PDB file of C-alpha atoms and ligand atoms in Angstrom:
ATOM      1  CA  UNK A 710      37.397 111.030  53.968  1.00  0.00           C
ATOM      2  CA  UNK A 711      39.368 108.633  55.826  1.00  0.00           C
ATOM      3  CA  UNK A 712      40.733 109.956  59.424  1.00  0.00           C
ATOM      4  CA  UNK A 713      44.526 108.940  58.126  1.00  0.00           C
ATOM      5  CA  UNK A 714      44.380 110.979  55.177  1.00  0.00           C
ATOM      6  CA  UNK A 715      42.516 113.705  57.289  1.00  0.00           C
ATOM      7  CA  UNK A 716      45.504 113.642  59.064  1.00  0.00           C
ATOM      8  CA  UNK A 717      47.882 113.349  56.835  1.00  0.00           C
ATOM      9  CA  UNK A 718      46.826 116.677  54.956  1.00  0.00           C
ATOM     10  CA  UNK A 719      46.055 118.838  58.132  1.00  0.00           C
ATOM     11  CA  UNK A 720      48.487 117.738  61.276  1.00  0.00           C
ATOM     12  CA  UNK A 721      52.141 118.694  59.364  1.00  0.00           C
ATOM     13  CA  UNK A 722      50.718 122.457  58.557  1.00  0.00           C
ATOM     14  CA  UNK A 723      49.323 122.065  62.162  1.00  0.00           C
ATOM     15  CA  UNK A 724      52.539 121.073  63.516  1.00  0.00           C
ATOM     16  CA  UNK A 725      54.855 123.363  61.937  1.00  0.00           C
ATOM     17  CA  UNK A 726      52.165 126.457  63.253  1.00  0.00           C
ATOM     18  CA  UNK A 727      52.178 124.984  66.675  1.00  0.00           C
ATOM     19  CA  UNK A 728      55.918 124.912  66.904  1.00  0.00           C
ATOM     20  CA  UNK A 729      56.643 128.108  65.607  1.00  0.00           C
ATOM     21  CA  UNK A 730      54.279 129.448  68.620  1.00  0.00           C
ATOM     22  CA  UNK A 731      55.781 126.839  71.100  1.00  0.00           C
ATOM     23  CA  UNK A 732      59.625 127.177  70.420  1.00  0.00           C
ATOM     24  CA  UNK A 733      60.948 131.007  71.206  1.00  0.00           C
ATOM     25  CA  UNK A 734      58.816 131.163  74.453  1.00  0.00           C
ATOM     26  CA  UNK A 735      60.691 127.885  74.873  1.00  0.00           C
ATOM     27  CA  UNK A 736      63.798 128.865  73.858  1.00  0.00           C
ATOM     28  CA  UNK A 737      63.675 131.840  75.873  1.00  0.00           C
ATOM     29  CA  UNK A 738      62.600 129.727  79.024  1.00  0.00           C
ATOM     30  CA  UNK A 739      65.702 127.574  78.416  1.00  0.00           C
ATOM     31  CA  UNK A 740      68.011 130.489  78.392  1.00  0.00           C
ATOM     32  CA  UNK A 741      66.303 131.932  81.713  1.00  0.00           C
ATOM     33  CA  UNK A 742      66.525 128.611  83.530  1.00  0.00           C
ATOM     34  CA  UNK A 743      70.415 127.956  82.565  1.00  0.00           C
ATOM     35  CA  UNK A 744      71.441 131.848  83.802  1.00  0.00           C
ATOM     36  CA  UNK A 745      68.932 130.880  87.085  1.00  0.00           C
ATOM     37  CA  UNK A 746      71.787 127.468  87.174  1.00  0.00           C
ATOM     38  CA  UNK A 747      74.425 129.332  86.478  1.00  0.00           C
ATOM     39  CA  UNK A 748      74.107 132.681  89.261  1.00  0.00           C
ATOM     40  CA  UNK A 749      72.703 129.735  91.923  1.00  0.00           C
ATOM     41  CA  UNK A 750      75.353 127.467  91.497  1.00  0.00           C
ATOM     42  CA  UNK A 751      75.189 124.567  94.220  1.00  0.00           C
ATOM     43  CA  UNK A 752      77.601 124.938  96.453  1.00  0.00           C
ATOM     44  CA  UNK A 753      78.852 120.970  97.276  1.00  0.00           C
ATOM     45  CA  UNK A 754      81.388 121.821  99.697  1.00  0.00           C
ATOM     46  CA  UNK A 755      80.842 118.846 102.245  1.00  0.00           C
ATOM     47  CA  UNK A 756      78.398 116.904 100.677  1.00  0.00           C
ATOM     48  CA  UNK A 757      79.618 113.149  99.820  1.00  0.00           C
ATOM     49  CA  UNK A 758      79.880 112.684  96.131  1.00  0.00           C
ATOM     50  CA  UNK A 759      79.900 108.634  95.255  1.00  0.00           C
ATOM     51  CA  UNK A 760      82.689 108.374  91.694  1.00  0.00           C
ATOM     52  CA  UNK A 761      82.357 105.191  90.151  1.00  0.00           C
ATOM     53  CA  UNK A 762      85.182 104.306  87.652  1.00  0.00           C
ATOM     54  CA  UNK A 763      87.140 107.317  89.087  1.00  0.00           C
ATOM     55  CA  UNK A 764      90.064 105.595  88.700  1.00  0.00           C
ATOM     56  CA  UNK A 765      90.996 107.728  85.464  1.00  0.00           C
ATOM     57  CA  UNK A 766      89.505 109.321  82.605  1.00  0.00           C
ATOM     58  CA  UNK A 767      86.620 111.711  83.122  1.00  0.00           C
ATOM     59  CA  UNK A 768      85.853 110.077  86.462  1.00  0.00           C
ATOM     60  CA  UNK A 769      89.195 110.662  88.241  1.00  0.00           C
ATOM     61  CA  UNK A 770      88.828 114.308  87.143  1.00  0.00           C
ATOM     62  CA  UNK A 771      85.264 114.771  88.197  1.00  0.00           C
ATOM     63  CA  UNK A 772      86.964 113.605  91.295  1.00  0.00           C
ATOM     64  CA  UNK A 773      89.442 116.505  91.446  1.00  0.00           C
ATOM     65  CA  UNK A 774      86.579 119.406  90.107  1.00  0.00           C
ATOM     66  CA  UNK A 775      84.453 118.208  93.397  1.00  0.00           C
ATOM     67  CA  UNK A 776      87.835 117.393  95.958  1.00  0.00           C
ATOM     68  CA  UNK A 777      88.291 121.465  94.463  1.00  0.00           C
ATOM     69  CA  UNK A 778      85.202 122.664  96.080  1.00  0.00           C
ATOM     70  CA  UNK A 779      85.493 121.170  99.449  1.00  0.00           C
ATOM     71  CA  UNK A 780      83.058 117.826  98.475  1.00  0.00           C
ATOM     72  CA  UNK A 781      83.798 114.230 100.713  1.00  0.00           C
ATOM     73  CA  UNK A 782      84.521 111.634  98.321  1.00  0.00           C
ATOM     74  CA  UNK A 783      84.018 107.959  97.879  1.00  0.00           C
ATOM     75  CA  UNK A 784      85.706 106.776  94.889  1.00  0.00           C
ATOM     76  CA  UNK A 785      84.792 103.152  93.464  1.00  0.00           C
ATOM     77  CA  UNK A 786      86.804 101.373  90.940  1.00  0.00           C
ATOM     78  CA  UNK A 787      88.385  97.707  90.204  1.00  0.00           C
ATOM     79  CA  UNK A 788      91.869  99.259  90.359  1.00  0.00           C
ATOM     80  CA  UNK A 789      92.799  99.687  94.084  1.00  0.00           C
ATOM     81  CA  UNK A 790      96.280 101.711  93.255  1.00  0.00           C
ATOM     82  CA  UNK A 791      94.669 103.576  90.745  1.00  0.00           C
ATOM     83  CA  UNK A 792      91.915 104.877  92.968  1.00  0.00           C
ATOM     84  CA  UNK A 793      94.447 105.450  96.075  1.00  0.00           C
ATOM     85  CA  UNK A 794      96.586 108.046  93.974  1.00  0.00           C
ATOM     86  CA  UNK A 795      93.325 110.192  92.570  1.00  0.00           C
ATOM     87  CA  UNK A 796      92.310 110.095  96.583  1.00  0.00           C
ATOM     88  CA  UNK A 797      95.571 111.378  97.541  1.00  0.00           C
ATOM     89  CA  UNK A 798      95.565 114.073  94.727  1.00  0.00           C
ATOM     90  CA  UNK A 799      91.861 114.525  95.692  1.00  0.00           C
ATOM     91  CA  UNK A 800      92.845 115.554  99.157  1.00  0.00           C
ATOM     92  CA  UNK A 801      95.659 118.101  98.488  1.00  0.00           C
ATOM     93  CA  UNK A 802      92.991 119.729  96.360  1.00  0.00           C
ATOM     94  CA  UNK A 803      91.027 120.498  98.930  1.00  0.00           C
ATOM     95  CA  UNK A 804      88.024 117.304  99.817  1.00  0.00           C
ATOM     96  CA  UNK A 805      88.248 116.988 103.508  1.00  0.00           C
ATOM     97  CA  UNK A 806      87.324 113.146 103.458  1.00  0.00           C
ATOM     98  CA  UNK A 807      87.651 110.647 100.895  1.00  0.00           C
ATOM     99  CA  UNK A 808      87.360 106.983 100.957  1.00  0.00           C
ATOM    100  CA  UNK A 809      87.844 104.648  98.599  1.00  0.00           C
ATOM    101  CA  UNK A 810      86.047 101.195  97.479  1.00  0.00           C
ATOM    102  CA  UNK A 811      87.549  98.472  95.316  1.00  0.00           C
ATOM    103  CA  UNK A 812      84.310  97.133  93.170  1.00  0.00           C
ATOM    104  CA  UNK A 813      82.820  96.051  89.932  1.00  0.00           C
ATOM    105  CA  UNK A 814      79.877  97.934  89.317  1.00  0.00           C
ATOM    106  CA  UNK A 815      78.486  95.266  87.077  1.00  0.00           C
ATOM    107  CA  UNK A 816      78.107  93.591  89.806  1.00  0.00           C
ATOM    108  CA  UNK A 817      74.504  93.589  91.982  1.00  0.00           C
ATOM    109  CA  UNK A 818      76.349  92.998  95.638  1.00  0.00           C
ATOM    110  CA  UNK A 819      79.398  95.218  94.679  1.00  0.00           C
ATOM    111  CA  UNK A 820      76.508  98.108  93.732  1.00  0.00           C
ATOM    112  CA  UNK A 821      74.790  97.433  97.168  1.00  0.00           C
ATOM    113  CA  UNK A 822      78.119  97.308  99.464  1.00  0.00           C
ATOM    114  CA  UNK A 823      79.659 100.417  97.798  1.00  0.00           C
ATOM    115  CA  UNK A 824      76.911 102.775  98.333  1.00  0.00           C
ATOM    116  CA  UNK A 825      76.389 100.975 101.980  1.00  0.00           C
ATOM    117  CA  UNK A 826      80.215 101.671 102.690  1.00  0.00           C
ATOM    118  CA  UNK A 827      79.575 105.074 101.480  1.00  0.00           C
ATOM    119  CA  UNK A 828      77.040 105.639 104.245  1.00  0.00           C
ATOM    120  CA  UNK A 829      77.993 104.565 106.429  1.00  0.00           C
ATOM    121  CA  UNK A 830      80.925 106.066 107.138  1.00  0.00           C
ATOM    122  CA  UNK A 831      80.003 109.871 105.900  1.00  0.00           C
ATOM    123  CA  UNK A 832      75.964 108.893 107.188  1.00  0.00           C
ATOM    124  CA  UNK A 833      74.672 110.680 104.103  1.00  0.00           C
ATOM    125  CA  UNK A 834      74.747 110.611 100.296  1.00  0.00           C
ATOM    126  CA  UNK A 835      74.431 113.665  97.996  1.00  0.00           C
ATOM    127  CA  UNK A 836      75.362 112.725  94.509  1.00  0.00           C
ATOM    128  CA  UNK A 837      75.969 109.840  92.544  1.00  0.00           C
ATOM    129  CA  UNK A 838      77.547 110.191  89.664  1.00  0.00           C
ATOM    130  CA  UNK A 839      77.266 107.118  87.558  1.00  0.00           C
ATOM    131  CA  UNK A 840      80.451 107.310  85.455  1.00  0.00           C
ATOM    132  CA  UNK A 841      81.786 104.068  85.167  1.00  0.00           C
ATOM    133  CA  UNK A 842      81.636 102.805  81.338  1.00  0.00           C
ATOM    134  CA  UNK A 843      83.588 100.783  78.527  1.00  0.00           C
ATOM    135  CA  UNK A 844      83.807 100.448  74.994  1.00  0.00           C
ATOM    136  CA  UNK A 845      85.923 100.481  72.597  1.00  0.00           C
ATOM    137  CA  UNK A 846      85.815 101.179  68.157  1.00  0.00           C
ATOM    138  CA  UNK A 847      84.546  97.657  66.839  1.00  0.00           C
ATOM    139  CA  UNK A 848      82.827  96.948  63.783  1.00  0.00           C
ATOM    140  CA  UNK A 849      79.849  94.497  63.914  1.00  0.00           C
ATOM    141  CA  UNK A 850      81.138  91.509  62.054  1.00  0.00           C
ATOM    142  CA  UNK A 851      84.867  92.588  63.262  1.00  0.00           C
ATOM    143  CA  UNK A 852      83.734  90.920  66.563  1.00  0.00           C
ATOM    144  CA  UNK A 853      85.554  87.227  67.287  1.00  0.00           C
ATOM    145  CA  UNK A 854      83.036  86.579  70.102  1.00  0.00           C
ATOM    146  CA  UNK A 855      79.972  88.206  70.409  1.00  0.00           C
ATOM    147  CA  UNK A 856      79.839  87.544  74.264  1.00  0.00           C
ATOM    148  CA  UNK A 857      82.670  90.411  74.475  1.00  0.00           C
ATOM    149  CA  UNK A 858      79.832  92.783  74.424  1.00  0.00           C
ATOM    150  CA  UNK A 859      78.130  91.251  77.073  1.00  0.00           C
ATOM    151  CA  UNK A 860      80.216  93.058  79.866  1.00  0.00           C
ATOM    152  CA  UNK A 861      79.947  96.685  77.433  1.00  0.00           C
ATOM    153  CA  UNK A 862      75.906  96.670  78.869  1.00  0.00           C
ATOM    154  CA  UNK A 863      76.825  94.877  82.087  1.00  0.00           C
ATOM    155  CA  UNK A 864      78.535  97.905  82.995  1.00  0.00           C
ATOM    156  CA  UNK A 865      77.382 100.682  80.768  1.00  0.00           C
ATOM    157  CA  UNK A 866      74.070 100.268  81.756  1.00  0.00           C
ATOM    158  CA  UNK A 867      73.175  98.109  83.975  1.00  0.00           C
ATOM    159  CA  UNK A 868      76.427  99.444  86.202  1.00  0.00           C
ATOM    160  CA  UNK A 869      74.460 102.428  86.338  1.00  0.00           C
ATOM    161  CA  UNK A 870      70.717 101.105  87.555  1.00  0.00           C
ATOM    162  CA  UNK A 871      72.330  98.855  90.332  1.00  0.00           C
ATOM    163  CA  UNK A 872      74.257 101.671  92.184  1.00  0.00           C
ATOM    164  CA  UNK A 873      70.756 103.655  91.398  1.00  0.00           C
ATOM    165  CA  UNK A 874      68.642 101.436  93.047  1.00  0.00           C
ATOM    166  CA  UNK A 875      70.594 101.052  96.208  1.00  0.00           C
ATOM    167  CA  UNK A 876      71.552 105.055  96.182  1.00  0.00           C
ATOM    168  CA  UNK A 877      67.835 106.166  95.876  1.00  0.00           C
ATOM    169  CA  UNK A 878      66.557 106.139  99.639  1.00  0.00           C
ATOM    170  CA  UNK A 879      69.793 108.290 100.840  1.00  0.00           C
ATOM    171  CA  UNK A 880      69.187 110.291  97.438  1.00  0.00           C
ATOM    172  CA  UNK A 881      65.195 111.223  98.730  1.00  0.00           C
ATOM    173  CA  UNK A 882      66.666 111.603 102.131  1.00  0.00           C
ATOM    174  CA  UNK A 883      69.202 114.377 101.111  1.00  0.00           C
ATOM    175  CA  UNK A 884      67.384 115.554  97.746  1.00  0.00           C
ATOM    176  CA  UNK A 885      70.019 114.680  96.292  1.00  0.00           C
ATOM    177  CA  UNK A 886      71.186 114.788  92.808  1.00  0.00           C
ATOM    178  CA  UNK A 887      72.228 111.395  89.861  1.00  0.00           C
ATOM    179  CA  UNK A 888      74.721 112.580  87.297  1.00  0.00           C
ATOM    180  CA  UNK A 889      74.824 110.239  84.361  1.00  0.00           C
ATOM    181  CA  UNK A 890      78.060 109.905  82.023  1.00  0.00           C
ATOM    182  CA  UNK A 891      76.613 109.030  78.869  1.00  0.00           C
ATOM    183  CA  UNK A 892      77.319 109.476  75.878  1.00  0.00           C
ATOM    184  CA  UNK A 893      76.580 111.258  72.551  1.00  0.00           C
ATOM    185  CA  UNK A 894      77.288 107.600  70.816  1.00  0.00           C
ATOM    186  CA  UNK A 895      73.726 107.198  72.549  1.00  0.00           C
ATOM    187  CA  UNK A 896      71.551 109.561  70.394  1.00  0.00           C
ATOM    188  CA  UNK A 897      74.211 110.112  67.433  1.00  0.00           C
ATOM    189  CA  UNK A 898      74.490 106.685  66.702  1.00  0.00           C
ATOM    190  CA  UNK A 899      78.257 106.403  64.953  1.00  0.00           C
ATOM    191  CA  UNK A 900      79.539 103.416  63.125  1.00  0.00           C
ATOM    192  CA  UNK A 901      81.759 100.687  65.000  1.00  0.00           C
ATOM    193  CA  UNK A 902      80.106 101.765  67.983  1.00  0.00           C
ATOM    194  CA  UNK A 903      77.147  99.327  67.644  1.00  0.00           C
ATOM    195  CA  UNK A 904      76.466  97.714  71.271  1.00  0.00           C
ATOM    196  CA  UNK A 905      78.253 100.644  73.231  1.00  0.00           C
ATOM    197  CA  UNK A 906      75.645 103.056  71.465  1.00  0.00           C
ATOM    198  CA  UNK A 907      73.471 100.880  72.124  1.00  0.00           C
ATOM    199  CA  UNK A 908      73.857 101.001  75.937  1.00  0.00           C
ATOM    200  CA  UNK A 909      74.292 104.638  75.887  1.00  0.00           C
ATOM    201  CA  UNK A 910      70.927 105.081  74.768  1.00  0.00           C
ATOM    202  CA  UNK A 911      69.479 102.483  77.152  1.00  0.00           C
ATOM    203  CA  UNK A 912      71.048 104.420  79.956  1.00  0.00           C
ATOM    204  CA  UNK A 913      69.460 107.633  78.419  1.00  0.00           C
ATOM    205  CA  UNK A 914      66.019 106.462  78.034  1.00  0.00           C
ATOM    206  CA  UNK A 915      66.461 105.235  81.331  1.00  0.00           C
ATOM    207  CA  UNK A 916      67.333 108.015  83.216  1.00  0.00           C
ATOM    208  CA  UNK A 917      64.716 110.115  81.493  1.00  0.00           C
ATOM    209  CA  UNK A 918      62.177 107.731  82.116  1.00  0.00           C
ATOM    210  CA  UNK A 919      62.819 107.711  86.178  1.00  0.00           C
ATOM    211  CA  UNK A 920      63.088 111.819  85.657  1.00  0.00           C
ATOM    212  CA  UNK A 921      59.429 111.691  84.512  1.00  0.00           C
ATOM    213  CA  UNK A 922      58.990 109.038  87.611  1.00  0.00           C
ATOM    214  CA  UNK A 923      60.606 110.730  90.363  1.00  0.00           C
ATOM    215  CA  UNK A 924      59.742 114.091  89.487  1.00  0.00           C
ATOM    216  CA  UNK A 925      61.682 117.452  91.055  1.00  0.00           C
ATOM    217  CA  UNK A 926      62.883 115.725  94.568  1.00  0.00           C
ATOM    218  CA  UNK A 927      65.572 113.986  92.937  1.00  0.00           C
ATOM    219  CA  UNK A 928      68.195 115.641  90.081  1.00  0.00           C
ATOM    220  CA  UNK A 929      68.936 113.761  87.220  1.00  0.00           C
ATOM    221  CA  UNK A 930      71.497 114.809  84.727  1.00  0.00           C
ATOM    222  CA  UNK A 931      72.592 113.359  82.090  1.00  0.00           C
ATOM    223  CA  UNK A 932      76.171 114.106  80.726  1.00  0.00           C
ATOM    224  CA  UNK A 933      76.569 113.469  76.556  1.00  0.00           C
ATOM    225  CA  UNK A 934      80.246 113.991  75.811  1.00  0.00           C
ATOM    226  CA  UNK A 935      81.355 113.867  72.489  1.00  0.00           C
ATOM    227  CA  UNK A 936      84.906 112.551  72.134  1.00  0.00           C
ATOM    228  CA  UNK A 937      86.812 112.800  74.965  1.00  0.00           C
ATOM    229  CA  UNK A 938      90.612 111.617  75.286  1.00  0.00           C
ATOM    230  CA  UNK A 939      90.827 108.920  78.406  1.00  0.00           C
ATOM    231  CA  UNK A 940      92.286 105.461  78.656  1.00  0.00           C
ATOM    232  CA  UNK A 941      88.873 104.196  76.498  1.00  0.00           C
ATOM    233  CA  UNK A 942      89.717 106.739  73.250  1.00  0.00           C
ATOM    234  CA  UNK A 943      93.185 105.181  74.331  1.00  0.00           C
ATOM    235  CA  UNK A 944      92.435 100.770  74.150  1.00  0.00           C
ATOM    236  CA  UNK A 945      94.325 100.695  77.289  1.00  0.00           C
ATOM    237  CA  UNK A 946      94.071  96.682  77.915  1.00  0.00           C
ATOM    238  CA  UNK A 947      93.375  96.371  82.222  1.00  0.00           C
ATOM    239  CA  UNK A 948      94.972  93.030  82.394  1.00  0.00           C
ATOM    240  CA  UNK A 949      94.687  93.432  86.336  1.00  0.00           C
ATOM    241  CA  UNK A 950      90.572  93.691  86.052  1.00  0.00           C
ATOM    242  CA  UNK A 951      90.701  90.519  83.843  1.00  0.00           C
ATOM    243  CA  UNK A 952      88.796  91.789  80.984  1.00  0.00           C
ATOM    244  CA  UNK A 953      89.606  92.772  77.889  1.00  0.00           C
ATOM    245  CA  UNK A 954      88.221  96.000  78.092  1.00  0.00           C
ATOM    246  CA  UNK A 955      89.706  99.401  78.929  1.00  0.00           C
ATOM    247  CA  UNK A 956      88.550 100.046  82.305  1.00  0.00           C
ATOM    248  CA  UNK A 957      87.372 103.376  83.425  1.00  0.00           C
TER     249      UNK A 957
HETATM  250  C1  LIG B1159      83.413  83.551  73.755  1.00  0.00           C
HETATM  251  O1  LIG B1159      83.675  84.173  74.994  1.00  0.00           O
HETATM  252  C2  LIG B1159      83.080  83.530  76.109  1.00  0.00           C
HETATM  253  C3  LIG B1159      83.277  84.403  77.329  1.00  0.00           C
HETATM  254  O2  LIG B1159      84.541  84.952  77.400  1.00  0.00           O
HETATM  255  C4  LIG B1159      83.672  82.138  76.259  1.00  0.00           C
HETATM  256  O3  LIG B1159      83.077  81.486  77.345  1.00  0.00           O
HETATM  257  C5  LIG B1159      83.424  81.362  74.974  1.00  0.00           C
HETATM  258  O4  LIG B1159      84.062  80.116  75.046  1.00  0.00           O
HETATM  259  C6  LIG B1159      83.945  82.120  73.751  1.00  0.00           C
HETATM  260  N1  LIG B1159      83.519  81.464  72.546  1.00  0.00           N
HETATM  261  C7  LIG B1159      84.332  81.238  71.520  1.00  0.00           C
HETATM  262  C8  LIG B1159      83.727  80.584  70.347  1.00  0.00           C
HETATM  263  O5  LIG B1159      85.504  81.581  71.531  1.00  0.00           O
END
């Protein structure tokens, strides 16, 4: 007999056995490791947390959960005023520093001076939290000009390697931890979300890829929030930012 067909009658029966052995230790391993996380929370009270696109949505309140528990801040966005008034609302919470940085994370030089502005004025870096993202409900053949998805993975995803790259020597030097906003879009694949899926799974495979690279010295998670009400669920037009793209 043919090795396919071999296959083909033994390795499902094989599989199904295997996983039944495999998945309640595992499950039961899971549940162990997330009370372990839970009773040894990290406490992040002075480390310097680097937003981006903290200027609202889930970003600007990530801002205020970590200002809460005593973390320095350096919040980037392309809205200046925007970022100034979650700073100032940052502060009263309770972060004892935070700066903020006017930049396009799309952008390769923007990436590289925000996380070197970070530095240097706090001299460390604990967590990045690649937030920033866009999108907005399109169908496929809805779309006028197919470049307008051009700046939904400019920013989804490769927003998120460029600060990355440049954060990952002060990450090793601090063990410090990447927290990815992505996206369920990225593994649940919904209509009229074509490209921005699309991205969201890049990002994903991405991240999980440089988790099996980097191994335990540097904490990736990655964040896959269903529907979540911000200026993006909202089609907010940022004429300021001089796309046509709710900015977060
Ligand atoms: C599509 O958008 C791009 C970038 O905004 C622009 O350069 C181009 O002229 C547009 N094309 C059409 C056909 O409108």
């Amino acid at each position: 007999m043919e090795m396919n067909k071999l296959l083909n009658i033994f390795l499902p029966p094989l599989t199904i056995i295997s996983l039944i052995f495999i998945l309640p230790p595992f499950l039961v391993f899971k549940l162990l490791w997330s009370i372990r996380r839970s009773v040894f929370k990290e406490n992040v009270a002075g480390k310097v947390v680097l937003i981006t696109g903290a200027s609202s949505g889930i970003g600007e309140h990530l801002a205020y959960e970590y200002g809460r528990r005593g973390a320095r801040l350096a919040l980037v966005a392309r809205r200046t005023d925007r970022l100034q008034k979650v700073a100032g609302r940052a502060r009263e919470l309770g972060s004892p520093d935070v700066i903020v940085i006017t930049a396009d994370v799309s952008k390769l030089q923007d990436s590289k001076r925000f996380v070197d502005e970070t530095v240097n004025h706090f001299g460390q870096l604990d967590h990045l939290v690649n937030n920033a993202g866009i999108g907005r409900p399109q169908t496929f053949e809805g779309t006028k000009n197919l470049s307008n998805y051009l700046p939904v993975m400019d920013i989804n995803f490769w927003g998120s390697v460029y600060g990355t790259f440049f954060a990952l020597p002060h990450l090793r030097k601090s063990r410090g931890k990447i927290v990815v906003m992505s996206s369920a879009a990225g593994w649940l694949y919904p209509p009229k979300a074509s490209v921005y899926s699309a991205s969201k799974a890049a990002q994903i495979a991405l991240f999980e890829s440089l988790r099996a690279e980097w191994g335990p010295g540097i904490g990736i998670t990655v964040v896959t929030p269903g529907f979540v009400e911000s200026e993006l669920t909202q089609g907010v037009q940022v004429q300021k930012a001089k796309v046509k793209y709710p900015a977060l």
